[in-house]
Coordinates of C-alpha atoms in Angstrom, one line a residue:
X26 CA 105.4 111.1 98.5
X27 CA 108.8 113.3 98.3
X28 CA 106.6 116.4 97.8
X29 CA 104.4 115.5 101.1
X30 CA 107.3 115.6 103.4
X31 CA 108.1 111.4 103.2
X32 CA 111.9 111.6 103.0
X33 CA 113.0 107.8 103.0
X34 CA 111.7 105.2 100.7
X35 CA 112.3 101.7 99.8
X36 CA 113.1 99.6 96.3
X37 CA 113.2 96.4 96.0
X38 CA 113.9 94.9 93.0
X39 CA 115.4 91.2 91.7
X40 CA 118.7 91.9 90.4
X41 CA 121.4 94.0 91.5
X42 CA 122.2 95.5 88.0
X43 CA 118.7 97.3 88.1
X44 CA 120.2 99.6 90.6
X45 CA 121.3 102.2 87.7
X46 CA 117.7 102.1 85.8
X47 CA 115.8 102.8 89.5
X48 CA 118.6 105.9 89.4
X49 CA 117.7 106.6 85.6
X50 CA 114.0 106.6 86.4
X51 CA 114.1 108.9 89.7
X52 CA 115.7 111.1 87.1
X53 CA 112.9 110.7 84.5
X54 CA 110.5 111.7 87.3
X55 CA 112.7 114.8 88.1
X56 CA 114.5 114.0 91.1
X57 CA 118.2 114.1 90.0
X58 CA 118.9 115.3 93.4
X59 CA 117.7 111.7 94.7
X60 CA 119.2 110.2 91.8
X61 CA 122.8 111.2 92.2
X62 CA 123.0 111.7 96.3
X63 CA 120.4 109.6 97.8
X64 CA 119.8 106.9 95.9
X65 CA 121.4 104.2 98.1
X66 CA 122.6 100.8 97.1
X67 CA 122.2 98.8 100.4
X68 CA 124.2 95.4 98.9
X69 CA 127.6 97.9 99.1
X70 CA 126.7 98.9 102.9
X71 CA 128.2 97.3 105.6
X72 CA 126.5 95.8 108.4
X73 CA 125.3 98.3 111.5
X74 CA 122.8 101.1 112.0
X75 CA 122.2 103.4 108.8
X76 CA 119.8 106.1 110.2
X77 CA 122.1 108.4 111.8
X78 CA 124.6 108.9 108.1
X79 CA 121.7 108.4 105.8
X80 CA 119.0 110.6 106.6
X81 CA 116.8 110.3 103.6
X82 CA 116.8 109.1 99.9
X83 CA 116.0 105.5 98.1
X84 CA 117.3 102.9 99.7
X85 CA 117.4 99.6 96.8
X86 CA 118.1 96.5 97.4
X87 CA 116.7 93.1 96.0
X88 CA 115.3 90.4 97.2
X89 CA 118.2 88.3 97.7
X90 CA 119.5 90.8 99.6
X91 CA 116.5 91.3 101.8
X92 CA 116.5 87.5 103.3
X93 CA 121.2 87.8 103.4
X94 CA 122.1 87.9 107.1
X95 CA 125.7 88.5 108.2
X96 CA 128.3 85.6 108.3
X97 CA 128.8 86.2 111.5
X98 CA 125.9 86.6 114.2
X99 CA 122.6 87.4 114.0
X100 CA 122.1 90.3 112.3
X101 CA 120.1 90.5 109.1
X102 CA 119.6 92.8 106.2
X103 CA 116.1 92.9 107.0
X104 CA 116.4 94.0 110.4
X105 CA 119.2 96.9 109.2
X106 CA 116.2 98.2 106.6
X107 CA 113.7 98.5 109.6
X108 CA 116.0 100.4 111.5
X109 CA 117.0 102.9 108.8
X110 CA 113.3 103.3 107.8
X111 CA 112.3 103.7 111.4
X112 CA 110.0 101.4 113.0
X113 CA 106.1 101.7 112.5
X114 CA 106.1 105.6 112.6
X115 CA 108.0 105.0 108.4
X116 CA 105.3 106.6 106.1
X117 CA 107.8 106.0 103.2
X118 CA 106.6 104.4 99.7
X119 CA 107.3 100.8 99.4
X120 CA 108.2 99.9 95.9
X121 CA 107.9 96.2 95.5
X122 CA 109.2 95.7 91.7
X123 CA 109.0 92.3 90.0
X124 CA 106.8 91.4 93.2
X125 CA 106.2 87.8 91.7
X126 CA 109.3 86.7 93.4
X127 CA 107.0 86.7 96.9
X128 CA 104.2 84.7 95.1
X129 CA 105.4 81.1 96.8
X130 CA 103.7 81.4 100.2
X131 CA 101.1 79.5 102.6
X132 CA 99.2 81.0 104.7
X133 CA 97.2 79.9 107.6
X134 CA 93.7 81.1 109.3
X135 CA 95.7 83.5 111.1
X136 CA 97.5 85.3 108.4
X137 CA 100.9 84.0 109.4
X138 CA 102.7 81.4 107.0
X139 CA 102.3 77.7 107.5
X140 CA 104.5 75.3 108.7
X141 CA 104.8 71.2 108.6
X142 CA 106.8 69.2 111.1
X143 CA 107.4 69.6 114.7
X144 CA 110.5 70.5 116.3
X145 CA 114.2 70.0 113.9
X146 CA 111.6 68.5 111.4
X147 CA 110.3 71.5 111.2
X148 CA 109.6 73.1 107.6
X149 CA 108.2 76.0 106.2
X150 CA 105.9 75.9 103.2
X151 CA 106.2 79.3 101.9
X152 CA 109.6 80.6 100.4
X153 CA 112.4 82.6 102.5
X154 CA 111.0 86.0 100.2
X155 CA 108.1 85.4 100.5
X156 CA 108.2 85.4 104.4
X157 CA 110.4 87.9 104.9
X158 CA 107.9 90.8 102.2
X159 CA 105.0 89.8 104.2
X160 CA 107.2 90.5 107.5
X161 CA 108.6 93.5 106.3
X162 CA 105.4 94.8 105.7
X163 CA 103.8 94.1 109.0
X164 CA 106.6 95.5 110.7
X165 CA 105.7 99.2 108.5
X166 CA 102.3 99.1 108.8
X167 CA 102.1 103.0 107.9
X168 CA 104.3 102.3 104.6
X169 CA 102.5 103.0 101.2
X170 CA 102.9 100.1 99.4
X171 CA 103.4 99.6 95.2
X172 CA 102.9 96.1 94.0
X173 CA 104.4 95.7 90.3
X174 CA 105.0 93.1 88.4
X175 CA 103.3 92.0 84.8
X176 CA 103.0 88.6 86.2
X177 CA 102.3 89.2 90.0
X178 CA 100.3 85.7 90.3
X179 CA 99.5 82.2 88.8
X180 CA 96.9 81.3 91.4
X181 CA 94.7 83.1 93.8
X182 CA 96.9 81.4 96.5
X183 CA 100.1 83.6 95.3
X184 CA 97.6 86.8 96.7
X185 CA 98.6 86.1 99.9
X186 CA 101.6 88.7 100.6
X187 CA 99.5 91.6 99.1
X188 CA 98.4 92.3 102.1
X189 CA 97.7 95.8 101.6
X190 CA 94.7 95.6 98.6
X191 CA 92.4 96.1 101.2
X192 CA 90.4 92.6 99.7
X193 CA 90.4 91.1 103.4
X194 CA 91.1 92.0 107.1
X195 CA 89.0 94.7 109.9
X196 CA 86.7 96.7 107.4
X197 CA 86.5 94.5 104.2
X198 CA 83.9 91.5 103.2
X199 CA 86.6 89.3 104.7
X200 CA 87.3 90.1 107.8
X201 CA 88.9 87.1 109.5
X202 CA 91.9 86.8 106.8
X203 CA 92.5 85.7 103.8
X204 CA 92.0 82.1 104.4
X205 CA 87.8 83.5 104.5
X206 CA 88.9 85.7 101.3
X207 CA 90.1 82.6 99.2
X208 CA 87.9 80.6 100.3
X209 CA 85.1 83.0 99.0
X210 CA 87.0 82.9 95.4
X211 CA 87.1 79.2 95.1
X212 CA 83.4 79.0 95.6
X213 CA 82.3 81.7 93.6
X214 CA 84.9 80.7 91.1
X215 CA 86.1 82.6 88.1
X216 CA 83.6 85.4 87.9
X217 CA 84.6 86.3 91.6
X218 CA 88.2 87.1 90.3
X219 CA 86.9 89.1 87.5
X220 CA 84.7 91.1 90.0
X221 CA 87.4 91.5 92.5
X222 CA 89.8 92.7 89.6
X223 CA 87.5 95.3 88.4
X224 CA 87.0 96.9 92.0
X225 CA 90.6 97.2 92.2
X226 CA 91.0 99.2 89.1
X227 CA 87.4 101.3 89.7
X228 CA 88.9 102.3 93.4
X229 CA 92.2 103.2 91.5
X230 CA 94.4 100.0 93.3
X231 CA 95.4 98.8 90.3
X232 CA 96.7 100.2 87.1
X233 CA 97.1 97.9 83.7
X234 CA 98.1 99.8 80.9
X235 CA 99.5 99.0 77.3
X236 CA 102.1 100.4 75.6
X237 CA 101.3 103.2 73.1
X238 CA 100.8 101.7 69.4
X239 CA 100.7 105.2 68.0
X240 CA 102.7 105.2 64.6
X241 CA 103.0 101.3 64.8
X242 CA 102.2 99.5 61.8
X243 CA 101.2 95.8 61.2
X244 CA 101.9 93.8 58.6
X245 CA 101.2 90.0 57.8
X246 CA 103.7 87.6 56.8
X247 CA 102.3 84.9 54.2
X248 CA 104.1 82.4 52.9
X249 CA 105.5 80.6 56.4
X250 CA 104.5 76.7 55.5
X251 CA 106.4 74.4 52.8
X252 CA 106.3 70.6 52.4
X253 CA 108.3 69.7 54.9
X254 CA 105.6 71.7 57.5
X255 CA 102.5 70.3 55.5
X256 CA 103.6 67.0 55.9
X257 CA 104.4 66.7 59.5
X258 CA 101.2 68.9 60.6
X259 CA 99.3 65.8 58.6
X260 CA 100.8 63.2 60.4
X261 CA 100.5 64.7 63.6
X262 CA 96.6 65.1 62.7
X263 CA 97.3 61.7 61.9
X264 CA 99.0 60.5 64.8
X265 CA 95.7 62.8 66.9
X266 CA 93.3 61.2 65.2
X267 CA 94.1 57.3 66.2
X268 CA 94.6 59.1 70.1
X269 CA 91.4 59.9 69.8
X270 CA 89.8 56.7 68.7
X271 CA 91.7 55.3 71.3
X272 CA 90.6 57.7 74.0
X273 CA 87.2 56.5 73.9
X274 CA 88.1 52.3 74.1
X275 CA 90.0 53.9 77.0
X276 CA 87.5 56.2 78.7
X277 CA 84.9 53.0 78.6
X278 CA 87.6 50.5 80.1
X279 CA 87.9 53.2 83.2
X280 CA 84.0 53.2 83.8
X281 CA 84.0 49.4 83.5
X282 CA 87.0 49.6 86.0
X283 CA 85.1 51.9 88.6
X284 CA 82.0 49.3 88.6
X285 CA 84.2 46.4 89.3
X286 CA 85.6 48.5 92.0
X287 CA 82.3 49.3 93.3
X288 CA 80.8 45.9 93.5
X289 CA 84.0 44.7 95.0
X290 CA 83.7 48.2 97.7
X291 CA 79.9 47.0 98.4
X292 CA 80.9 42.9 99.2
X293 CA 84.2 43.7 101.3
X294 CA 81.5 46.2 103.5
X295 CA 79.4 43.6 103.5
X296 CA 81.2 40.5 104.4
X297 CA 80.4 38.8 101.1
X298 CA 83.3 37.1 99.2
X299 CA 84.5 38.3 96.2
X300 CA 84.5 36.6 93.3
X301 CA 87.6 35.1 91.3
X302 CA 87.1 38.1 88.4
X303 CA 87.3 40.3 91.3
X304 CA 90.3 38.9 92.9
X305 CA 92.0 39.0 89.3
X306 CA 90.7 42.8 89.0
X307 CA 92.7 43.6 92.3
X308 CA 95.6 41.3 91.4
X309 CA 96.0 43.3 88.1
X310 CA 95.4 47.2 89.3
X311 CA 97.5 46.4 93.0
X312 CA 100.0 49.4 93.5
X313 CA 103.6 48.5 94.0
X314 CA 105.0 51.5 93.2
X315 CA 105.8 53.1 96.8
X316 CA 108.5 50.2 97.1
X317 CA 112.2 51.9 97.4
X318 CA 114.0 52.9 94.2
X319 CA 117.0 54.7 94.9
X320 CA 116.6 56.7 91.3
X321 CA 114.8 60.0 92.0
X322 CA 113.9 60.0 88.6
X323 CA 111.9 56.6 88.7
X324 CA 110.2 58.1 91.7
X325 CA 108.8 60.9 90.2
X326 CA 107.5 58.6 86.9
X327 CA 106.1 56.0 89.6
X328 CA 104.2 59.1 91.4
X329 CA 103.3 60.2 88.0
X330 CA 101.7 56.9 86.7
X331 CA 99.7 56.8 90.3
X332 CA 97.8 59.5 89.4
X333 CA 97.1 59.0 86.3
X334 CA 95.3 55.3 87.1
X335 CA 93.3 57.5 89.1
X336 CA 92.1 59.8 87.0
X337 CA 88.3 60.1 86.3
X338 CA 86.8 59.3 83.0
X339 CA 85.9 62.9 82.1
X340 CA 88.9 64.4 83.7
X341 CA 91.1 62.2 80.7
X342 CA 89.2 64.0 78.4
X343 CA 89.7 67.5 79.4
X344 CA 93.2 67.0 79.9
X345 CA 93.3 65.0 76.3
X346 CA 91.8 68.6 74.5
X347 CA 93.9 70.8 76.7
X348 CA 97.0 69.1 75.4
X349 CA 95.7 68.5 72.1
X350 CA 95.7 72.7 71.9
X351 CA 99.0 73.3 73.6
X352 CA 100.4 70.8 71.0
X353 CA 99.4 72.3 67.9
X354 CA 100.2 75.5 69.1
X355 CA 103.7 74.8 69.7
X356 CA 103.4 73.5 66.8
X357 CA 102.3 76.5 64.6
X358 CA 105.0 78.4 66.8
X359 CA 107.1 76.6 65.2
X360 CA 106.9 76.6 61.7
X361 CA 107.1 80.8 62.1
X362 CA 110.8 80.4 63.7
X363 CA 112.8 80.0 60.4
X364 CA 110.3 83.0 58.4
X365 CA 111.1 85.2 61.9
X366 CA 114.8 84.5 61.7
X367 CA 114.5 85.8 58.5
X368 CA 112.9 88.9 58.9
X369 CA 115.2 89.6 61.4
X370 CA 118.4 89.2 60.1
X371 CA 117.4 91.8 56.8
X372 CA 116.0 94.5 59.8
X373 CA 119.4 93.8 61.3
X374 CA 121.2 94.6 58.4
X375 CA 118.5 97.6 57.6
X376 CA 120.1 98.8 61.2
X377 CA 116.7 98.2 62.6
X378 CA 116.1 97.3 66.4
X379 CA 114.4 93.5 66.6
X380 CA 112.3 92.3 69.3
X381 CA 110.0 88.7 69.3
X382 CA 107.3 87.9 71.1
X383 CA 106.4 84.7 71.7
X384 CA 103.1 83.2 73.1
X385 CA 105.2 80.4 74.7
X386 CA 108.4 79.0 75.4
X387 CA 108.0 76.0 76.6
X388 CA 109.7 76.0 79.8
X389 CA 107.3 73.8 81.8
X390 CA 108.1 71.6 79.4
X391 CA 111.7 71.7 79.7
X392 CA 111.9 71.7 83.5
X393 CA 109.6 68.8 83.3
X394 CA 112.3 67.2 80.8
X395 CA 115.0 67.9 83.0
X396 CA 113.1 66.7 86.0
X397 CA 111.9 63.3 84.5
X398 CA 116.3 62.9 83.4
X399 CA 117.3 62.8 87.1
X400 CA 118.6 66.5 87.0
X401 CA 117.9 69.4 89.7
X402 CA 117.0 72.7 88.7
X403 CA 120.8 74.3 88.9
X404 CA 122.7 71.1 87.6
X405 CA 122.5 68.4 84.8
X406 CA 122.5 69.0 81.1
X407 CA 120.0 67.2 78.7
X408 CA 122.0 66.0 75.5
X409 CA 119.4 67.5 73.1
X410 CA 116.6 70.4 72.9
X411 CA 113.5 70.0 74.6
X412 CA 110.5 69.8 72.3
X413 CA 107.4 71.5 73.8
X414 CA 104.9 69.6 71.1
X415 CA 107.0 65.9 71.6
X416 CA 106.9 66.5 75.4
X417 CA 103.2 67.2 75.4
X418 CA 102.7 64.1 73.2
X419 CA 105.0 61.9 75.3
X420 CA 102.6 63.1 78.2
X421 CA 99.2 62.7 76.6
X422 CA 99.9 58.7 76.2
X423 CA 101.4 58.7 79.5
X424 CA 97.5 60.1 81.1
X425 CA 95.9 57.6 78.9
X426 CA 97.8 54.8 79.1
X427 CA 100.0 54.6 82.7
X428 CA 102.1 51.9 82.9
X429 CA 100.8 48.9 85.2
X430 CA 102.5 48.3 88.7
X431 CA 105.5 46.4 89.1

């Protein structure tokens, strides 16, 4: 972009600290002139027009700082970018780094981000980022834009502020929005998402690459398991084993539930009185649980227990296997931490660099701890570890066998 004549560009990243490796990498690339001169830290900038003393370079800033507005009036970091960059004429690259920060949005048949409530109850349902990348980009509609991230999105949903993959809008298979370009992915399902992933990397939008394993070697590590590990991967096969004979009694007692509810659903439409099992069925499955409990935490376990009543038959049982696998896969995770602990400590002392990988680290599990304890996200301390395998467990018997109503 430099080379073409673009003089001002744009980096926006999540934490302030990452200011010096953006400087480090324009120097990689070759541009030490950018890297010591015009590489521009707008979080140390005051407030006011930057056009006129800043005529070109890399402007970085994070995300944070792209939703800040000043203490005093009206004015907004935001709004001091688009006048530095320009207006619409900016032809400037747009370097979006960690761009999974701007996942959380919601966005309606017209492209803009939804709202609920009217008036002072009014909310929006996509985050402050979010909002404000998808603004930023409309408002630099000439801007090249670079998405990165290795975790961009969890959902199709979280697409929504790449708006410049050219999947949807004028000229594309979905040209009323993406509303009509999700809604296209949900009914075509996963196969859709494969297809659509493949164009982008045959039309060159996309770039996933590995790092080198040239002179890498691999070497497995035997001799992980004792008695200790034998014997509680038994009983949890154990403990497994009598969930799933009990999964079945269970899945049976549901269907036998829906019938009841069925033939009671077909005499209330007709007129006809039920009869006294009927009344006892109602009695028995009656949902109390939206009465007023002033502990959050209660709330969220009442909530939680709802759904699960209502869960189908086969639905139990997918969610039964899918936590059967996340259990013994924490599990086996494990078992490796005291071997990997190990290993590290004699490459440590061999004056060797360590890094571990791990397939999980259970911290869905651990928010969901924290959540169920009555603590918010920033505040609250639980008195012990979370344990991904006991947390899945304690959830599994909670699907199959909710508590009854008050």
């Amino acid at each position: 972009n430099i080379s073409r004549g673009r003089q001002k560009h744009v980096w926006i990243s999540v934490s302030a600290d990452l200011y010096e490796d953006a400087k480090r990498d324009l120097r990689d690339l070759g541009l030490d002139d950018y890297a010591a001169d015009h590489c521009h830290n707008l979080g140390k900038l005051p407030y006011g027009k930057l056009s006129k003393k800043y005529r070109k370079g890399v402007m970085f800033l994070t995300y944070h700082q792209l939703i800040a507005k000043k203490s005093r009036g009206k004015e907004t970091r935001l709004d001091q970018l688009l006048e530095w960059c320009g207006g619409e004429d900016f032809g400037g690259l747009i370097m979006l780094d960690e761009c999974h920060k701007a996942k959380t949005i919601e966005l309606d048949a017209n492209g803009n981000p939804k709202t609920t409530g009217k008036g002072p109850k009014k909310k929006e349902l996509s985050s402050k980022t979010a909002i404000a990348v998808l603004d930023l980009q409309k408002r630099l509609p000439r801007a090249r834009v670079v998405y990165c991230s290795a975790t961009s999105v969890s959902h199709p949903k979280n697409l929504g502020f790449m708006n410049r993959l050219g999947l949807w809008g004028p000229g594309t298979q979905h040209p009323s929005g993406f509303k009509q370009f999700l809604d296209g992915l949900k009914s075509l399902g996963t196969g859709a998402m494969e297809i659509h992933a493949m164009h982008l990397k045959s039309t060159g939008s996309m770039v996933a690459r590995t790092l080198s394993y040239e002179s890498c070697e691999f070497d497995l590590v035997d001799g992980i398991g004792s008695e200790d590990v034998t014997k509680v991967y038994n009983k949890a096969s154990q403990l497994w084993g009598e969930l799933h004979s009990q999964l079945g009694e269970r899945t049976r007692q549901m269907e036998a539930n829906a019938r009841v509810e069925e033939n009671m659903k077909k005499c209330l439409d007709k007129g006809i009185p039920v009869t006294q099992d009927m009344r006892y069925h109602m009695d028995l499955i009656r949902d109390s649980d939206s009465e007023p409990d002033e502990d959050s935490a209660d709330e969220e376990e009442r909530k939680f227990r709802r759904k699960c009543r209502r869960r189908a038959p086969k639905q139990l049982q997918s969610l039964f296997w899918s936590a059967h696998q996340r259990f013994f896969r924490s599990l086996c995770i494990a078992t490796k931490v005291p071997k990997a602990i190990e290993l590290a400590k004699e490459s440590l002392e061999n004056d060797k660099c360590v890094v571990i990988g791990l397939q999980s680290t259970g911290e869905a599990r651990a928010k969901g701890a924290t959540k169920a304890a009555g603590f918010s996200n920033d505040q609250g301390e639980l008195d012990d570890f979370v344990s991904a395998p006991n947390e899945d467990l304690k959830r599994v018997i909670m699907m199959m066998f909710p508590l009854p109503p008050k």
